[in-house]
Amino acid sequence: MLTAAVRLFNTHGYDATSMFDIAESLGITKSTLYHHVSSKEQLLTMAVDQALGALEEAAREALDSPDPATVRLRRLIRRSVLVLAERLEFVTLMLRVHGNTVAEQHAVDRRRAFDRIVTDLMKQAQAEGGVRADVDAATAARLIFGMVNSLIEWYKPDRGVPDSIADTVSDLAFDGLRTH
């Protein structure tokens, strides 16, 4: 049920998708759908939880680790790519919500909290000397996660191994394109 809703939200947009559309795609009645969920917003919340829950878990692991900030940041970037590959449709939906409803605003707030964690890790890595200190930490964090999040536009499970893509994103984020 949730996967069907997410596919419709991603294809037609959250606002343009009705509970009737979701029920019809499942071959059930709207009343049967309402037996399982109370609203379209509940489906959206459940879907966003699939994406943000995994990212928040990765962030908690990064924060709880005793490793240097640079190692934790690199691990978080890599893990975020793997979450995106594993939960592509859910992450796609999460990245497309704009705060137009209470559920969407809650998702936006959680994304911002995740962004703050990444920025703080970036600052710690800069203070440790693990990454360049001459760039704004928030900007660098946004640019790196812009690269990660861009995968929703082109990644398909048959277009590469997630581990390899995660390594490439992490390597580019930390090493750039220059030869050594």
PDB file of C-alpha atoms in Angstrom:
ATOM      1  CA  MET A   1       0.000   0.000   0.000  1.00  0.00           C
ATOM      2  CA  LEU A   2       2.716   2.448   0.993  1.00  0.00           C
ATOM      3  CA  THR A   3       4.849   1.686  -2.058  1.00  0.00           C
ATOM      4  CA  ALA A   4       1.866   2.199  -4.353  1.00  0.00           C
ATOM      5  CA  ALA A   5       1.124   5.551  -2.732  1.00  0.00           C
ATOM      6  CA  VAL A   6       4.757   6.657  -3.021  1.00  0.00           C
ATOM      7  CA  ARG A   7       4.860   5.737  -6.712  1.00  0.00           C
ATOM      8  CA  LEU A   8       1.732   7.774  -7.376  1.00  0.00           C
ATOM      9  CA  PHE A   9       3.008  10.714  -5.294  1.00  0.00           C
ATOM     10  CA  ASN A  10       6.265  10.669  -7.266  1.00  0.00           C
ATOM     11  CA  THR A  11       4.544  10.294 -10.635  1.00  0.00           C
ATOM     12  CA  HIS A  12       1.623  12.701 -10.257  1.00  0.00           C
ATOM     13  CA  GLY A  13       2.633  14.784  -7.264  1.00  0.00           C
ATOM     14  CA  TYR A  14       1.383  14.533  -3.723  1.00  0.00           C
ATOM     15  CA  ASP A  15      -1.297  17.199  -4.144  1.00  0.00           C
ATOM     16  CA  ALA A  16      -2.639  15.696  -7.372  1.00  0.00           C
ATOM     17  CA  THR A  17      -2.921  12.161  -5.959  1.00  0.00           C
ATOM     18  CA  SER A  18      -6.148  11.256  -4.181  1.00  0.00           C
ATOM     19  CA  MET A  19      -6.977   8.407  -1.847  1.00  0.00           C
ATOM     20  CA  PHE A  20      -9.258   7.150  -4.641  1.00  0.00           C
ATOM     21  CA  ASP A  21      -6.247   7.032  -6.988  1.00  0.00           C
ATOM     22  CA  ILE A  22      -4.258   5.013  -4.442  1.00  0.00           C
ATOM     23  CA  ALA A  23      -7.139   2.609  -3.791  1.00  0.00           C
ATOM     24  CA  GLU A  24      -7.744   2.176  -7.516  1.00  0.00           C
ATOM     25  CA  SER A  25      -4.060   1.401  -8.164  1.00  0.00           C
ATOM     26  CA  LEU A  26      -4.257  -1.322  -5.507  1.00  0.00           C
ATOM     27  CA  GLY A  27      -7.523  -2.731  -6.837  1.00  0.00           C
ATOM     28  CA  ILE A  28      -9.318  -2.045  -3.561  1.00  0.00           C
ATOM     29  CA  THR A  29     -12.079   0.287  -2.463  1.00  0.00           C
ATOM     30  CA  LYS A  30     -11.415   3.602  -0.797  1.00  0.00           C
ATOM     31  CA  SER A  31     -13.122   2.347   2.366  1.00  0.00           C
ATOM     32  CA  THR A  32     -10.729  -0.619   2.478  1.00  0.00           C
ATOM     33  CA  LEU A  33      -7.816   1.789   2.168  1.00  0.00           C
ATOM     34  CA  TYR A  34      -9.224   3.908   5.007  1.00  0.00           C
ATOM     35  CA  HIS A  35      -9.432   0.752   7.109  1.00  0.00           C
ATOM     36  CA  HIS A  36      -5.596   0.668   7.033  1.00  0.00           C
ATOM     37  CA  VAL A  37      -4.686   4.371   7.061  1.00  0.00           C
ATOM     38  CA  SER A  38      -6.519   7.466   8.200  1.00  0.00           C
ATOM     39  CA  SER A  39      -5.382   9.883   5.507  1.00  0.00           C
ATOM     40  CA  LYS A  40      -3.125  10.725   2.622  1.00  0.00           C
ATOM     41  CA  GLU A  41      -0.989  12.712   5.067  1.00  0.00           C
ATOM     42  CA  GLN A  42      -0.470   9.565   7.146  1.00  0.00           C
ATOM     43  CA  LEU A  43       0.806   7.798   4.022  1.00  0.00           C
ATOM     44  CA  LEU A  44       3.141  10.709   3.328  1.00  0.00           C
ATOM     45  CA  THR A  45       4.434  10.657   6.915  1.00  0.00           C
ATOM     46  CA  MET A  46       5.024   6.913   6.750  1.00  0.00           C
ATOM     47  CA  ALA A  47       6.842   7.274   3.435  1.00  0.00           C
ATOM     48  CA  VAL A  48       9.061  10.119   4.607  1.00  0.00           C
ATOM     49  CA  ASP A  49       9.869   8.119   7.746  1.00  0.00           C
ATOM     50  CA  GLN A  50      11.264   5.375   5.502  1.00  0.00           C
ATOM     51  CA  ALA A  51      13.773   7.825   4.035  1.00  0.00           C
ATOM     52  CA  LEU A  52      14.512  10.156   6.928  1.00  0.00           C
ATOM     53  CA  GLY A  53      14.536   7.414   9.533  1.00  0.00           C
ATOM     54  CA  ALA A  54      17.415   5.677   7.764  1.00  0.00           C
ATOM     55  CA  LEU A  55      19.308   8.960   7.261  1.00  0.00           C
ATOM     56  CA  GLU A  56      18.778   9.950  10.888  1.00  0.00           C
ATOM     57  CA  GLU A  57      20.079   6.553  11.998  1.00  0.00           C
ATOM     58  CA  ALA A  58      23.206   7.071   9.879  1.00  0.00           C
ATOM     59  CA  ALA A  59      23.632  10.531  11.416  1.00  0.00           C
ATOM     60  CA  ARG A  60      23.252   9.145  14.958  1.00  0.00           C
ATOM     61  CA  GLU A  61      25.928   6.553  14.221  1.00  0.00           C
ATOM     62  CA  ALA A  62      28.218   9.289  12.915  1.00  0.00           C
ATOM     63  CA  LEU A  63      27.639  11.407  16.009  1.00  0.00           C
ATOM     64  CA  ASP A  64      28.133   8.504  18.415  1.00  0.00           C
ATOM     65  CA  SER A  65      31.341   7.234  16.838  1.00  0.00           C
ATOM     66  CA  PRO A  66      34.654   8.014  18.544  1.00  0.00           C
ATOM     67  CA  ASP A  67      36.375   8.320  15.139  1.00  0.00           C
ATOM     68  CA  PRO A  68      37.737  11.644  13.867  1.00  0.00           C
ATOM     69  CA  ALA A  69      35.102  13.939  12.343  1.00  0.00           C
ATOM     70  CA  THR A  70      36.529  13.511   8.837  1.00  0.00           C
ATOM     71  CA  VAL A  71      36.072   9.742   9.034  1.00  0.00           C
ATOM     72  CA  ARG A  72      32.555  10.140  10.433  1.00  0.00           C
ATOM     73  CA  LEU A  73      31.611  12.671   7.762  1.00  0.00           C
ATOM     74  CA  ARG A  74      32.927  10.481   4.968  1.00  0.00           C
ATOM     75  CA  ARG A  75      31.064   7.488   6.404  1.00  0.00           C
ATOM     76  CA  LEU A  76      27.845   9.524   6.646  1.00  0.00           C
ATOM     77  CA  ILE A  77      28.125  10.642   3.025  1.00  0.00           C
ATOM     78  CA  ARG A  78      28.763   7.095   1.876  1.00  0.00           C
ATOM     79  CA  ARG A  79      25.937   5.713   3.985  1.00  0.00           C
ATOM     80  CA  SER A  80      23.554   8.384   2.665  1.00  0.00           C
ATOM     81  CA  VAL A  81      24.205   7.217  -0.898  1.00  0.00           C
ATOM     82  CA  LEU A  82      23.440   3.652   0.150  1.00  0.00           C
ATOM     83  CA  VAL A  83      20.194   4.747   1.838  1.00  0.00           C
ATOM     84  CA  LEU A  84      19.210   6.610  -1.318  1.00  0.00           C
ATOM     85  CA  ALA A  85      19.913   3.558  -3.491  1.00  0.00           C
ATOM     86  CA  GLU A  86      18.076   1.218  -1.131  1.00  0.00           C
ATOM     87  CA  ARG A  87      15.044   3.474  -0.644  1.00  0.00           C
ATOM     88  CA  LEU A  88      15.096   5.407  -3.897  1.00  0.00           C
ATOM     89  CA  GLU A  89      11.362   6.054  -4.262  1.00  0.00           C
ATOM     90  CA  PHE A  90      11.006   7.111  -0.625  1.00  0.00           C
ATOM     91  CA  VAL A  91      14.018   9.455  -0.741  1.00  0.00           C
ATOM     92  CA  THR A  92      12.759  10.912  -4.019  1.00  0.00           C
ATOM     93  CA  LEU A  93       9.445  11.759  -2.378  1.00  0.00           C
ATOM     94  CA  MET A  94      11.166  13.170   0.717  1.00  0.00           C
ATOM     95  CA  LEU A  95      13.282  15.491  -1.425  1.00  0.00           C
ATOM     96  CA  ARG A  96      10.228  16.733  -3.319  1.00  0.00           C
ATOM     97  CA  VAL A  97       8.125  17.857  -0.356  1.00  0.00           C
ATOM     98  CA  HIS A  98       8.088  21.607   0.186  1.00  0.00           C
ATOM     99  CA  GLY A  99       6.236  22.182   3.434  1.00  0.00           C
ATOM    100  CA  ASN A 100       2.742  22.800   2.058  1.00  0.00           C
ATOM    101  CA  THR A 101       1.034  20.623   4.685  1.00  0.00           C
ATOM    102  CA  VAL A 102       1.720  19.792   8.322  1.00  0.00           C
ATOM    103  CA  ALA A 103       3.254  16.444   7.322  1.00  0.00           C
ATOM    104  CA  GLU A 104       5.408  18.110   4.670  1.00  0.00           C
ATOM    105  CA  GLN A 105       6.561  20.818   7.086  1.00  0.00           C
ATOM    106  CA  HIS A 106       7.542  18.153   9.597  1.00  0.00           C
ATOM    107  CA  ALA A 107       9.596  16.427   6.882  1.00  0.00           C
ATOM    108  CA  VAL A 108      11.270  19.708   5.912  1.00  0.00           C
ATOM    109  CA  ASP A 109      12.137  20.366   9.572  1.00  0.00           C
ATOM    110  CA  ARG A 110      13.688  16.900   9.888  1.00  0.00           C
ATOM    111  CA  ARG A 111      15.710  17.446   6.694  1.00  0.00           C
ATOM    112  CA  ARG A 112      16.991  20.742   8.081  1.00  0.00           C
ATOM    113  CA  ALA A 113      18.030  19.025  11.319  1.00  0.00           C
ATOM    114  CA  PHE A 114      19.945  16.457   9.248  1.00  0.00           C
ATOM    115  CA  ASP A 115      21.599  19.302   7.293  1.00  0.00           C
ATOM    116  CA  ARG A 116      22.695  20.902  10.574  1.00  0.00           C
ATOM    117  CA  ILE A 117      24.302  17.628  11.667  1.00  0.00           C
ATOM    118  CA  VAL A 118      26.236  17.430   8.403  1.00  0.00           C
ATOM    119  CA  THR A 119      27.305  21.075   8.703  1.00  0.00           C
ATOM    120  CA  ASP A 120      28.450  20.532  12.291  1.00  0.00           C
ATOM    121  CA  LEU A 121      30.451  17.467  11.268  1.00  0.00           C
ATOM    122  CA  MET A 122      31.995  19.509   8.453  1.00  0.00           C
ATOM    123  CA  LYS A 123      33.004  22.205  10.959  1.00  0.00           C
ATOM    124  CA  GLN A 124      34.520  19.586  13.256  1.00  0.00           C
ATOM    125  CA  ALA A 125      36.439  18.062  10.354  1.00  0.00           C
ATOM    126  CA  GLN A 126      37.711  21.520   9.431  1.00  0.00           C
ATOM    127  CA  ALA A 127      38.819  22.177  13.018  1.00  0.00           C
ATOM    128  CA  GLU A 128      40.684  18.864  13.041  1.00  0.00           C
ATOM    129  CA  GLY A 129      42.399  19.742   9.771  1.00  0.00           C
ATOM    130  CA  GLY A 130      40.773  16.869   7.881  1.00  0.00           C
ATOM    131  CA  VAL A 131      39.048  19.055   5.296  1.00  0.00           C
ATOM    132  CA  ARG A 132      39.687  22.509   3.896  1.00  0.00           C
ATOM    133  CA  ALA A 133      39.009  25.272   6.361  1.00  0.00           C
ATOM    134  CA  ASP A 134      38.841  27.995   3.706  1.00  0.00           C
ATOM    135  CA  VAL A 135      35.332  27.062   2.547  1.00  0.00           C
ATOM    136  CA  ASP A 136      32.063  27.724   4.330  1.00  0.00           C
ATOM    137  CA  ALA A 137      31.032  24.507   6.114  1.00  0.00           C
ATOM    138  CA  ALA A 138      27.309  24.928   5.425  1.00  0.00           C
ATOM    139  CA  THR A 139      27.915  25.584   1.730  1.00  0.00           C
ATOM    140  CA  ALA A 140      30.264  22.618   1.412  1.00  0.00           C
ATOM    141  CA  ALA A 141      27.759  20.354   3.191  1.00  0.00           C
ATOM    142  CA  ARG A 142      24.927  21.509   0.912  1.00  0.00           C
ATOM    143  CA  LEU A 143      27.032  21.003  -2.209  1.00  0.00           C
ATOM    144  CA  ILE A 144      28.083  17.512  -1.183  1.00  0.00           C
ATOM    145  CA  PHE A 145      24.515  16.520  -0.391  1.00  0.00           C
ATOM    146  CA  GLY A 146      23.376  18.164  -3.601  1.00  0.00           C
ATOM    147  CA  MET A 147      25.635  15.648  -5.333  1.00  0.00           C
ATOM    148  CA  VAL A 148      24.232  12.799  -3.229  1.00  0.00           C
ATOM    149  CA  ASN A 149      20.630  13.865  -3.748  1.00  0.00           C
ATOM    150  CA  SER A 150      21.083  14.270  -7.506  1.00  0.00           C
ATOM    151  CA  LEU A 151      21.147  10.487  -7.732  1.00  0.00           C
ATOM    152  CA  ILE A 152      17.335  10.478  -7.569  1.00  0.00           C
ATOM    153  CA  GLU A 153      17.374  11.961 -11.066  1.00  0.00           C
ATOM    154  CA  TRP A 154      19.474   9.291 -12.757  1.00  0.00           C
ATOM    155  CA  TYR A 155      20.173   6.301 -10.526  1.00  0.00           C
ATOM    156  CA  LYS A 156      18.469   3.047 -11.428  1.00  0.00           C
ATOM    157  CA  PRO A 157      19.291  -0.271  -9.739  1.00  0.00           C
ATOM    158  CA  ASP A 158      20.647  -1.601 -13.044  1.00  0.00           C
ATOM    159  CA  ARG A 159      22.914   1.465 -13.504  1.00  0.00           C
ATOM    160  CA  GLY A 160      25.675   0.642 -11.119  1.00  0.00           C
ATOM    161  CA  VAL A 161      26.458  -0.998  -7.854  1.00  0.00           C
ATOM    162  CA  PRO A 162      25.440   1.194  -4.890  1.00  0.00           C
ATOM    163  CA  ASP A 163      28.726   0.514  -3.047  1.00  0.00           C
ATOM    164  CA  SER A 164      30.714   1.669  -6.060  1.00  0.00           C
ATOM    165  CA  ILE A 165      28.591   4.793  -6.474  1.00  0.00           C
ATOM    166  CA  ALA A 166      28.932   5.545  -2.746  1.00  0.00           C
ATOM    167  CA  ASP A 167      32.719   5.215  -3.046  1.00  0.00           C
ATOM    168  CA  THR A 168      32.779   7.523  -6.072  1.00  0.00           C
ATOM    169  CA  VAL A 169      30.658  10.205  -4.389  1.00  0.00           C
ATOM    170  CA  SER A 170      32.741   9.995  -1.229  1.00  0.00           C
ATOM    171  CA  ASP A 171      36.019  10.106  -3.161  1.00  0.00           C
ATOM    172  CA  LEU A 172      34.904  13.108  -5.210  1.00  0.00           C
ATOM    173  CA  ALA A 173      33.678  14.924  -2.121  1.00  0.00           C
ATOM    174  CA  PHE A 174      36.945  14.438  -0.271  1.00  0.00           C
ATOM    175  CA  ASP A 175      39.531  14.277  -3.031  1.00  0.00           C
ATOM    176  CA  GLY A 176      38.050  16.369  -5.815  1.00  0.00           C
ATOM    177  CA  LEU A 177      38.902  15.729  -9.439  1.00  0.00           C
ATOM    178  CA  ARG A 178      42.566  16.699  -9.313  1.00  0.00           C
ATOM    179  CA  THR A 179      45.213  14.069  -9.835  1.00  0.00           C
ATOM    180  CA  HIS A 180      47.590  13.339  -6.986  1.00  0.00           C
TER     181      HIS A 180
END
